[in-house]
Amino acid sequence: MYARNTYTKKVLVPLWSLHIFFDMILTFGMVYLMLNTSGNTGKAIPASYDASFAFFIACVGTEPLEAILYGFRVLQPWTYLAFQVGKALFWSIYLPIALARPANGTRDTIWLILTIFVVLVTLSYYASLIYAVIVFRRWRNSDRLDAIVRFYANRLSTDAPDKKIRNSHQSKPPNQNDLTRNSSHVSHLSSNSRSTQDSSLSASKPIRQPALPVLS
């Protein structure tokens, strides 16, 4: 699960719409080229056409998949970044091939139109890649911030019971039994001190000796 503000719907929805639109046009255009090649010339469909058609279908399928994952909030930023890196890498390889094909002598109008859409869809996937990098960095920074917040929250939660215990010890009223024991101890000490004083007074008082009879 990620923070709700990790993605921006106003950016994702237009990008998904552009990708689906361009990919569908390229898919239908590739189907036309494949049928035209096999029907008019009777030749086998080139393997490059098959590979391009398969990847166009894959690109069309990944866009709704990303939207569904985003709707359930399980589209992780690193997953979204991996999707965009893979698609941008393919279109970066496919773009020079599409541009070089008309230069090799094939001047079909449909191929020229497809080449224009290949350029547009490649640029749109570059935009998605840039946005995926921004989302990933935002997600990493938010994770670091969450880790710092959790660290200090744990510190505060562990320090709070200790402070509460210290405060309870400081503000705890004296026990009645302790007061009774202290008072009895004090009274015992006072009685001992009085007995000591009495004994000292009796020791210091002069002893009267009886008078001796006078002999005549």
XYZ file of C-alpha atoms in Angstrom:
216
model
C 0.000 0.000 0.000
C 1.268 3.461 -0.852
C 0.256 7.010 -0.058
C -2.761 8.294 -1.955
C -0.881 11.348 -3.213
C 1.895 9.254 -4.796
C 0.192 9.356 -8.205
C -1.705 12.164 -9.906
C -4.843 11.027 -11.710
C -4.797 14.094 -13.976
C -1.506 12.825 -15.412
C -2.187 9.092 -15.472
C -5.556 9.166 -17.245
C -4.396 11.279 -20.256
C -1.293 9.129 -20.662
C -3.298 5.915 -20.580
C -5.801 7.330 -23.061
C -3.070 8.393 -25.491
C -1.303 5.055 -25.259
C -4.460 3.038 -25.880
C -5.454 5.272 -28.796
C -2.044 5.126 -30.483
C -1.560 1.408 -29.805
C -4.957 0.534 -31.258
C -4.227 2.494 -34.445
C -0.843 0.800 -34.776
C -2.412 -2.615 -34.150
C -5.060 -2.140 -36.835
C -2.435 -0.736 -39.196
C -0.204 -3.750 -38.625
C -3.151 -6.090 -39.281
C -3.760 -4.289 -42.576
C -0.114 -4.651 -43.576
C -0.093 -8.338 -42.672
C -3.275 -9.051 -44.655
C -2.068 -6.969 -47.593
C 1.251 -8.777 -47.665
C -0.221 -12.261 -47.549
C -3.191 -11.537 -49.862
C -1.636 -9.554 -52.676
C 1.808 -11.018 -52.901
C 1.136 -14.473 -51.523
C 4.312 -14.265 -49.515
C 4.658 -15.314 -45.908
C 4.134 -12.651 -43.307
C 7.515 -11.353 -42.122
C 8.531 -12.273 -38.611
C 9.026 -8.585 -37.828
C 5.317 -8.004 -38.489
C 4.372 -10.816 -36.131
C 6.687 -9.501 -33.411
C 5.419 -5.941 -33.820
C 1.800 -7.084 -33.724
C 2.413 -9.126 -30.552
C 4.033 -6.222 -28.781
C 1.308 -3.794 -29.853
C -1.239 -6.145 -28.289
C 0.900 -6.351 -25.139
C 1.067 -2.551 -24.911
C -2.692 -2.295 -25.349
C -3.181 -4.843 -22.559
C -0.806 -3.250 -20.054
C -2.639 0.079 -20.007
C -5.949 -1.322 -18.627
C -3.915 -3.530 -16.283
C -2.167 -0.479 -14.834
C -5.522 1.292 -14.469
C -7.030 -1.699 -12.625
C -4.048 -1.980 -10.296
C -4.235 1.747 -9.642
C -7.954 1.484 -8.870
C -7.283 -1.166 -6.218
C -4.244 0.788 -4.959
C -1.843 -2.075 -5.612
C 0.115 -0.434 -8.449
C 3.435 -0.066 -6.708
C 5.685 2.745 -7.997
C 8.511 0.336 -8.798
C 6.075 -1.842 -10.795
C 4.841 1.170 -12.733
C 8.441 2.226 -13.377
C 9.343 -1.265 -14.632
C 6.410 -1.211 -17.069
C 7.423 2.170 -18.467
C 11.099 1.233 -18.761
C 10.229 -1.903 -20.741
C 7.843 -0.133 -23.106
C 10.094 2.884 -23.616
C 12.993 0.548 -24.396
C 10.965 -1.296 -27.039
C 9.758 1.876 -28.719
C 13.290 3.265 -28.704
C 14.395 0.188 -30.662
C 11.341 0.089 -32.907
C 11.388 3.781 -33.869
C 14.584 3.639 -36.014
C 13.235 0.525 -37.765
C 9.972 2.277 -38.602
C 11.798 5.363 -39.865
C 14.247 3.340 -41.981
C 11.594 1.198 -43.698
C 10.226 3.962 -46.022
C 13.777 5.017 -46.807
C 14.435 1.495 -48.102
C 11.862 1.878 -50.876
C 8.535 1.045 -49.282
C 6.391 4.132 -49.900
C 3.025 2.800 -48.835
C 0.749 5.477 -47.455
C -0.313 3.236 -44.602
C 3.295 2.727 -43.569
C 3.937 6.469 -43.555
C 0.888 7.008 -41.351
C 2.018 4.249 -39.035
C 5.463 5.812 -38.859
C 3.947 9.108 -37.697
C 1.983 7.305 -35.001
C 5.094 5.379 -33.974
C 6.869 8.693 -33.378
C 3.926 10.027 -31.369
C 3.515 6.915 -29.248
C 7.253 6.800 -28.578
C 7.167 10.370 -27.282
C 4.149 9.556 -25.122
C 5.960 6.597 -23.571
C 8.973 8.793 -22.890
C 6.620 11.130 -21.036
C 5.295 8.156 -19.052
C 8.840 7.107 -18.218
C 9.674 10.587 -16.921
C 6.526 10.605 -14.820
C 7.302 7.105 -13.502
C 10.727 8.312 -12.342
C 9.100 11.284 -10.583
C 6.582 8.985 -8.886
C 9.303 6.580 -7.812
C 11.436 9.350 -6.293
C 8.395 10.799 -4.528
C 7.584 7.367 -3.149
C 11.153 6.808 -1.913
C 11.237 10.197 -0.217
C 7.882 9.552 1.452
C 9.173 6.176 2.671
C 12.205 7.842 4.228
C 9.964 10.420 5.887
C 7.672 7.680 7.197
C 10.661 5.812 8.582
C 11.846 8.923 10.429
C 8.362 9.547 11.815
C 8.026 5.927 12.944
C 11.448 6.074 14.614
C 10.629 9.137 16.695
C 7.130 7.839 17.421
C 8.626 4.635 18.814
C 11.079 6.646 20.873
C 8.283 8.732 22.321
C 6.128 5.680 22.997
C 8.971 3.963 24.892
C 9.890 7.086 26.863
C 6.308 7.854 27.874
C 5.833 4.839 30.220
C 9.134 5.609 31.993
C 8.085 9.209 32.553
C 4.674 8.066 33.728
C 6.243 5.675 36.228
C 8.602 8.361 37.525
C 5.788 10.843 37.864
C 3.621 8.290 39.635
C 6.420 7.601 42.108
C 6.924 11.288 42.729
C 3.247 12.104 43.121
C 2.282 8.910 45.010
C 0.794 9.727 48.467
C 2.393 8.045 51.484
C 0.910 4.757 52.547
C -1.043 4.581 55.825
C 0.985 1.611 56.998
C 4.177 3.541 56.377
C 2.815 6.450 58.407
C 1.886 4.099 61.258
C 5.302 2.482 61.251
C 7.010 5.866 61.155
C 4.907 7.248 63.982
C 5.512 4.164 66.135
C 9.213 4.419 65.412
C 9.213 8.086 66.377
C 7.297 7.405 69.600
C 9.698 4.596 70.436
C 12.635 6.899 69.882
C 11.054 9.610 72.005
C 10.356 7.152 74.846
C 13.920 5.922 74.678
C 15.193 9.469 74.785
C 13.013 10.270 77.825
C 14.200 7.172 79.669
C 17.776 8.077 78.840
C 17.248 11.598 80.157
C 15.653 10.277 83.361
C 18.488 7.881 83.937
C 21.039 10.608 83.375
C 19.247 12.928 85.785
C 19.042 10.242 88.393
C 22.709 9.527 87.970
C 23.683 13.161 88.361
C 21.463 13.806 91.464
C 23.572 13.763 94.691
C 22.860 10.913 97.113
C 22.051 11.969 100.652
C 23.852 9.924 103.270
C 22.228 9.415 106.669
C 23.676 11.486 109.510
C 25.985 9.609 111.815
C 25.268 9.772 115.550
C 27.604 11.977 117.559
C 29.473 10.151 120.286
C 29.932 12.030 123.490
